[in-house]
Coordinates of C-alpha atoms and ligand atoms in Angstrom, one line a residue:
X1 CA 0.6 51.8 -92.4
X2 CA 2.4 50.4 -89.8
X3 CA 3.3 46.4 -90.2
X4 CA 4.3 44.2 -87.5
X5 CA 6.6 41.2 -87.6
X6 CA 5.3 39.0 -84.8
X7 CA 7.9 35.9 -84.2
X8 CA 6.9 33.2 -81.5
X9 CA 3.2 33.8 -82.8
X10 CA 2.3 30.1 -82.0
X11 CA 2.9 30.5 -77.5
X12 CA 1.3 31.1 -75.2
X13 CA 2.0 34.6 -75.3
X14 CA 2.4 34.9 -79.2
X15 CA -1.4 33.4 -80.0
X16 CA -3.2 36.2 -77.6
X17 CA -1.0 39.3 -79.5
X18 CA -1.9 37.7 -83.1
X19 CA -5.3 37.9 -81.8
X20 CA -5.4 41.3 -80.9
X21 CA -3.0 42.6 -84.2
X22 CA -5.5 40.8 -86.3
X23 CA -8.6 42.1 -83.9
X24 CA -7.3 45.8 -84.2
X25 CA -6.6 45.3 -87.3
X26 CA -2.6 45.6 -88.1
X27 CA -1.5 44.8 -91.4
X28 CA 1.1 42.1 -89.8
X29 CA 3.6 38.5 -90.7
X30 CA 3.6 36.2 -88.2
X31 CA 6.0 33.2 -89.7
X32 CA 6.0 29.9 -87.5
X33 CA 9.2 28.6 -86.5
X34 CA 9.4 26.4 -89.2
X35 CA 9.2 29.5 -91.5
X36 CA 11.9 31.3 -89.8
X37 CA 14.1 29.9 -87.6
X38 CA 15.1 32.9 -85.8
X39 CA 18.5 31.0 -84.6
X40 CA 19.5 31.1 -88.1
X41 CA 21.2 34.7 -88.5
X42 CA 21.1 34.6 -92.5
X43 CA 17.6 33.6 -92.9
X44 CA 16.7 35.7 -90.3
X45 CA 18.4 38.9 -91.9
X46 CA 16.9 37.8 -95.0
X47 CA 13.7 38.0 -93.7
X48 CA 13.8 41.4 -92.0
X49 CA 15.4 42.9 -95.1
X50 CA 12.8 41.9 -97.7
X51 CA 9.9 42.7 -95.2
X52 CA 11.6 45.8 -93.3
X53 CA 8.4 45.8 -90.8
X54 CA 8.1 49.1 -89.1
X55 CA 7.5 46.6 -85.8
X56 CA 9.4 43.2 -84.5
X57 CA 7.3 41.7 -81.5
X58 CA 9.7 38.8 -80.5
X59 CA 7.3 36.7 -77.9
X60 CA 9.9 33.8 -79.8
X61 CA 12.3 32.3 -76.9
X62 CA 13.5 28.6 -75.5
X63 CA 11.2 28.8 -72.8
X64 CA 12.0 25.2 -70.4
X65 CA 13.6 27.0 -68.1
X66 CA 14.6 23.1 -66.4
X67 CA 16.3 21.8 -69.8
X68 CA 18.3 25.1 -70.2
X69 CA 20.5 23.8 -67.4
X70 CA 21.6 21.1 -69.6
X71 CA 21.1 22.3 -73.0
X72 CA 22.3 25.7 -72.3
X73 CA 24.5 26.2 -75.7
X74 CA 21.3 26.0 -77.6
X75 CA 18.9 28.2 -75.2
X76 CA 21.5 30.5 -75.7
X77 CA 21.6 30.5 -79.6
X78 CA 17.4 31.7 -78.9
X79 CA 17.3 33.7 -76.1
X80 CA 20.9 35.5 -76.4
X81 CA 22.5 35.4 -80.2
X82 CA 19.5 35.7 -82.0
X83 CA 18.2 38.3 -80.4
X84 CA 21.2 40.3 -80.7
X85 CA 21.1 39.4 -84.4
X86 CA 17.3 40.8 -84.4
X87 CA 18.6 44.3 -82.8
X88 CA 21.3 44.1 -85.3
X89 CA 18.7 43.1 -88.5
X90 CA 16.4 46.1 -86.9
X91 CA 18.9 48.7 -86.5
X92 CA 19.9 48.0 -90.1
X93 CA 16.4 48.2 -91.4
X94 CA 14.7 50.6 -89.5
X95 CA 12.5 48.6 -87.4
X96 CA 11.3 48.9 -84.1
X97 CA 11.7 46.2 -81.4
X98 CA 9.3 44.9 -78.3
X99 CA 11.4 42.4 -76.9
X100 CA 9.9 39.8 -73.7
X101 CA 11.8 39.3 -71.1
X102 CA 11.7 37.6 -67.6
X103 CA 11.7 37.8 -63.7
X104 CA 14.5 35.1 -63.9
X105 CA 16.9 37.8 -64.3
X106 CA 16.7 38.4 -60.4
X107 CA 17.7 35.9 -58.0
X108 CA 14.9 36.9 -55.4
X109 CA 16.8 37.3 -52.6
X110 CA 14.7 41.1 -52.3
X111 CA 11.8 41.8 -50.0
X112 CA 10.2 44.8 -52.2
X113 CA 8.9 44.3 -55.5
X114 CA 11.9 44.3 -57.8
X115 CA 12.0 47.8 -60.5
X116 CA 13.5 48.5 -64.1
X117 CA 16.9 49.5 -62.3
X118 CA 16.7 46.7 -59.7
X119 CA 20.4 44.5 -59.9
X120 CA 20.4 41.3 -62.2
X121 CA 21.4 38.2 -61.0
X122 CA 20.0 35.2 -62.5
X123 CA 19.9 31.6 -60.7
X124 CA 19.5 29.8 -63.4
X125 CA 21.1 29.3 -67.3
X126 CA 17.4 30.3 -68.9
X127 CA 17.4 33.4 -66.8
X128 CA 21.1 34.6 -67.9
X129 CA 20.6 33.2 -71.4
X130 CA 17.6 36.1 -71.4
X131 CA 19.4 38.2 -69.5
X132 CA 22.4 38.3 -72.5
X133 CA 19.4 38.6 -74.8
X134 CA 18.0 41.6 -73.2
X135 CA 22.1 43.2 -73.2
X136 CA 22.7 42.2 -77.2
X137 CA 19.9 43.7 -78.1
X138 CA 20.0 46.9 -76.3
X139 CA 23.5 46.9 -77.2
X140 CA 22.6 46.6 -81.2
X141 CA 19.2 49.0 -80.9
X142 CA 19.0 51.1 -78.2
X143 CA 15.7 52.4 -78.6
X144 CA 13.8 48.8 -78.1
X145 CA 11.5 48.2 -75.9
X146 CA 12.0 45.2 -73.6
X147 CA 9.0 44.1 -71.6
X148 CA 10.3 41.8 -68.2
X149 CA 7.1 39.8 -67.0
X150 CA 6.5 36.6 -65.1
X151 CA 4.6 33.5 -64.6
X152 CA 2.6 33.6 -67.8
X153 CA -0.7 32.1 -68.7
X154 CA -3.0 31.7 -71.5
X155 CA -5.4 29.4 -73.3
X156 CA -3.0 27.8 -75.4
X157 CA 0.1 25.9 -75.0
X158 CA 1.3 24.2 -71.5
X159 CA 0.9 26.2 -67.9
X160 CA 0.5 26.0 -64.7
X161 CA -3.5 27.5 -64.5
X162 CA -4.0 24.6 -67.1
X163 CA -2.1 21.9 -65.3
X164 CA -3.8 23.2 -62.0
X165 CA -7.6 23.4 -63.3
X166 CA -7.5 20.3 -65.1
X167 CA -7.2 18.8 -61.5
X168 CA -9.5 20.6 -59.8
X169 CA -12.2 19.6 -62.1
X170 CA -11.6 16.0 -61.9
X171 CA -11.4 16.6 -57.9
X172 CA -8.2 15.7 -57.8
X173 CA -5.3 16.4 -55.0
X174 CA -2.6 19.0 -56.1
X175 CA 0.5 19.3 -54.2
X176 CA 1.5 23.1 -54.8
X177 CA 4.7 25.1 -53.7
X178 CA 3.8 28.0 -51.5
X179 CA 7.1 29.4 -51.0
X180 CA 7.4 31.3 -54.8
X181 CA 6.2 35.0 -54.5
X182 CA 5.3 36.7 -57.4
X183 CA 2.6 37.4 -59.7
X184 CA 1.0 35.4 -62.7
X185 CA 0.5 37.6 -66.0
X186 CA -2.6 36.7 -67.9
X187 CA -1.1 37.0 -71.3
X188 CA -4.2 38.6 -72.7
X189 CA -3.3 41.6 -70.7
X190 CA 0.0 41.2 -71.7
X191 CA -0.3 41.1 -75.3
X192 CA -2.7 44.5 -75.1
X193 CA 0.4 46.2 -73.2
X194 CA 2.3 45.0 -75.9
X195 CA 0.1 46.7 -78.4
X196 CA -0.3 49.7 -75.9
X197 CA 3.7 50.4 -76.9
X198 CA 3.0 49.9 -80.4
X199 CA -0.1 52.5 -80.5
X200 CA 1.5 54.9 -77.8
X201 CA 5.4 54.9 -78.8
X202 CA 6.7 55.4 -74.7
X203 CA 10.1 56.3 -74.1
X204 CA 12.2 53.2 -75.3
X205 CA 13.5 50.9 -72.4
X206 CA 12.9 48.1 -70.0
X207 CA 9.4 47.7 -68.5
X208 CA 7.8 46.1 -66.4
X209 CA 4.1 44.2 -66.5
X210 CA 2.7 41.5 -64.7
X211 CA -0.6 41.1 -63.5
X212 CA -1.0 43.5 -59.9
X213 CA -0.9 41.8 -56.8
X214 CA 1.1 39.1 -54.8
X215 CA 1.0 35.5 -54.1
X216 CA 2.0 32.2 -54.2
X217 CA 1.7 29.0 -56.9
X218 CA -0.3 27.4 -53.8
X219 CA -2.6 30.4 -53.4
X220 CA -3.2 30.4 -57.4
X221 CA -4.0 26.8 -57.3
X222 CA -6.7 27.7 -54.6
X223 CA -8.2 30.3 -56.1
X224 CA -8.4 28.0 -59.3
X225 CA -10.1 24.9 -57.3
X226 CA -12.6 27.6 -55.4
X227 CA -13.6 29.1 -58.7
X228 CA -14.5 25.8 -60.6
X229 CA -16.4 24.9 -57.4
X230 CA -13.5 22.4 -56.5
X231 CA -12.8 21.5 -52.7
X232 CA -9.3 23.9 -52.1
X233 CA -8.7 21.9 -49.2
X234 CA -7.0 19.2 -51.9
X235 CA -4.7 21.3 -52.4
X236 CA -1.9 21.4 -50.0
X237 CA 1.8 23.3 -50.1
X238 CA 4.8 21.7 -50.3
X239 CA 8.3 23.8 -50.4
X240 CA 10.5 24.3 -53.7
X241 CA 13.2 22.0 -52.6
X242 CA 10.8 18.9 -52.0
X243 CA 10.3 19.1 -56.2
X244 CA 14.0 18.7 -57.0
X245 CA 13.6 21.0 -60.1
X246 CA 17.0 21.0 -62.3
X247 CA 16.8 24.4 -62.5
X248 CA 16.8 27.0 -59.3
X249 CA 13.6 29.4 -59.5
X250 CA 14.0 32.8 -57.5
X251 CA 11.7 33.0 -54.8
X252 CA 10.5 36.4 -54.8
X253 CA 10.6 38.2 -58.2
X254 CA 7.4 40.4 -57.5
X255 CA 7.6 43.2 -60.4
X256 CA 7.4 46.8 -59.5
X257 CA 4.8 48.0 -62.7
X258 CA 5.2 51.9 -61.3
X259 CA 7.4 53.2 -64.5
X260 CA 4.6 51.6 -66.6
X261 CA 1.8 52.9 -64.8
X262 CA 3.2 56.2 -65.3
X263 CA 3.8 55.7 -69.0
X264 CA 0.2 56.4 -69.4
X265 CA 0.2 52.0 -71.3
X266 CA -2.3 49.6 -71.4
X267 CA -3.8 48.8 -67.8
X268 CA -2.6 46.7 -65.4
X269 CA -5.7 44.5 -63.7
X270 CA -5.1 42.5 -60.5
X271 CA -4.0 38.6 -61.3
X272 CA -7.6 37.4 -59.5
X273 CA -9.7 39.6 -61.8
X274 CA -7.7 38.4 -65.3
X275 CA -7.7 34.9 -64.2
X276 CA -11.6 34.5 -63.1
X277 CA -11.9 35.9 -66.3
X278 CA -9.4 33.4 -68.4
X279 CA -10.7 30.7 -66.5
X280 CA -13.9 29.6 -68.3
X281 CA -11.7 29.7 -71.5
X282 CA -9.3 27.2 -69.8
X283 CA -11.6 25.2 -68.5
X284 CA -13.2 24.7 -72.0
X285 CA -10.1 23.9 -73.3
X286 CA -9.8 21.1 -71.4
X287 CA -12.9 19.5 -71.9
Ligands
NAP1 N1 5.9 31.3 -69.8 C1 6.3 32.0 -68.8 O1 5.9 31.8 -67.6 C2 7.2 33.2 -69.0 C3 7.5 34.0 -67.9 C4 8.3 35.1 -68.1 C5 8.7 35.5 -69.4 N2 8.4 34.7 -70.4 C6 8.9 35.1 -71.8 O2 7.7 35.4 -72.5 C7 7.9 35.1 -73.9 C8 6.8 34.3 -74.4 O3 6.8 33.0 -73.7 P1 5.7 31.9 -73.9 O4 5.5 31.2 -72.6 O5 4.6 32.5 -74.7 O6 6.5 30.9 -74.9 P2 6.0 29.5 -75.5 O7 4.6 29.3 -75.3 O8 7.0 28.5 -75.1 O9 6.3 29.8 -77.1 C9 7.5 30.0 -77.6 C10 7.4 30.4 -79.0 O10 8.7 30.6 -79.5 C11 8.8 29.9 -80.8 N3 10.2 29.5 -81.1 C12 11.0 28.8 -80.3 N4 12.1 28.6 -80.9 C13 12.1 29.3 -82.1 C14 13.0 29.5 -83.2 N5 14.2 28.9 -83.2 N6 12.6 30.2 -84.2 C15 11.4 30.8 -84.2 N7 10.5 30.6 -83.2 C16 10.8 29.9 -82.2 C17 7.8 28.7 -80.6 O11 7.5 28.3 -81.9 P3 7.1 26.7 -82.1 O12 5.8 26.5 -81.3 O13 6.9 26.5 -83.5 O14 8.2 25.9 -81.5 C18 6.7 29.4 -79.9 O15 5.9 30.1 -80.8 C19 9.3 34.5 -73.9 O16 10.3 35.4 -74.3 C20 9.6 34.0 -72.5 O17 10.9 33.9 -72.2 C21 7.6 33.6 -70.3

């Protein structure tokens, strides 16, 4: 039987695939950080070669996209070395890789929704340290899988729809910036693409998912204060600059999901439909 190695298991991302692999059944290891430090090539080798899964699902990453401007070195030693160590431990081993990626790696200076061949050019140190992650491992396995999405949500960790919907139900202004295009990726639907690859084998390569559809932080927040019966006129759109982020955020970095629509994968729902359905979930969270 197929065993999977899931690393990052404890985000946002990570939770919702352990509870599909254990849902669907997958004999599977997920170590916490604190088990395997996946910035520490020996242990990590160790690791691989004692368990030699059929199946690495990294959703493990330095994910503060502001504090990899300053602390670049060690986003790097996540998102970049270790991840060309994985390849390397899986191409040695004979494992398979699904590898997450992000719509940082494009600057969004594009008007059309940006494809698997699209030109990279981050704008900021988290987006090229994943950038370098996506080229090691490529470089060390060719036949991985790396899945590029953006804007992610779930019901654990820290995120915007949590941030956003913990206002709205105290009533509560939100200033929002409305001048970030993209889409939000409900990482249930995410972590069932992510099994999709495992169950279906497609060609090896970069995807694409997101959720389907365009719009705005400011038009999410809206749709979030409408839905838990919040006024969205206390929400109101301010631009990027006004937050004076560290880090630079592109703003447009709509995906193109046509080569994985194609692939015959796991569907991809509109981002209203997966959040109204999230929601409830998020909201009881927070109470
Ligand atoms: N969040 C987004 O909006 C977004 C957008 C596009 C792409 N992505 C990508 O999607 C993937 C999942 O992101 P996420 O938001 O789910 O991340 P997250 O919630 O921040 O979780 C990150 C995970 O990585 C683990 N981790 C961090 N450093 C580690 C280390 N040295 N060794 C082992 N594990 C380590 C963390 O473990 P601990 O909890 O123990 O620290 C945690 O389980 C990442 O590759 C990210 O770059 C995210």
């Amino acid at each position: 039987m197929n065993q999977i190695l899931l690393l990052g298991g404890s985000g946002i991302l990570g939770s919702e695939v352990l509870r599909l692999i254990v849902l669907e059944g997958h004999d599977h290891v997920a170590p916490t950080s604190t088990d395997l430090d996946i910035g520490d090539k020996k242990e990590l080798f160790k690791f691989i070669s004692n368990l030699k899964p059929s199946w690495i699902i990294n959703c493990a990453a330095w994910t503060n996209v502001d504090s990899a401007e300053t602390s670049f070195k060690e986003a790097r030693e996540i998102n970049s070395i270790a991840v060309g160590n994985l390849g390397t431990a899986a191409g040695l081993f004979g494992c398979k890789v699904i590898h997450i990626s992000t719509d940082y790696v494009f600057d969004g200076e594009s008007s059309k929704p940006y494809d698997e061949s699209s030109p990279v050019k981050p704008v900021n140190k988290y987006g090229e340290s994943k950038l370098q992650g996506e080229n090691f491992l490529l470089l060390a396995a060719p036949d991985s899988y790396v899945i590029r999405t953006s804007w992610l949500y779930g019901t654990s960790g820290k995120n915007f729809m949590k941030t956003i919907a913990g206002k709205a139900i105290k009533n509560e202004e939100a200033r929002v910036v409305n001048d970030q295009i993209g889409s939000p990726t409900s990482a249930r639907d995410l972590a069932g693409a992510i099994i999709s690859i495992v169950n279906n084998e497609p060609k090896p390569g970069i995807y694409n998912y997101s959720n389907e559809g365009s719009c705005s932080w400011f038009e999410i927040a809206q749709r979030i204060y409408e839905r838990v019966g919040a006024n969205p006129a206390l929400v109101s759109p301010i631009s990027s600059d006004s937050l004076n982020l560290i880090a630079n955020r592109p703003r447009y970095s709509l995906l193109s999901k046509e080569k994985w629509k194609s692939s015959g994968l796991a569907m991809v729902p509109r981002w209203e439909d997966s959040l109204d359905l999230m929601l409830p979930e998020i909201v009881a969270e927070l109470s």
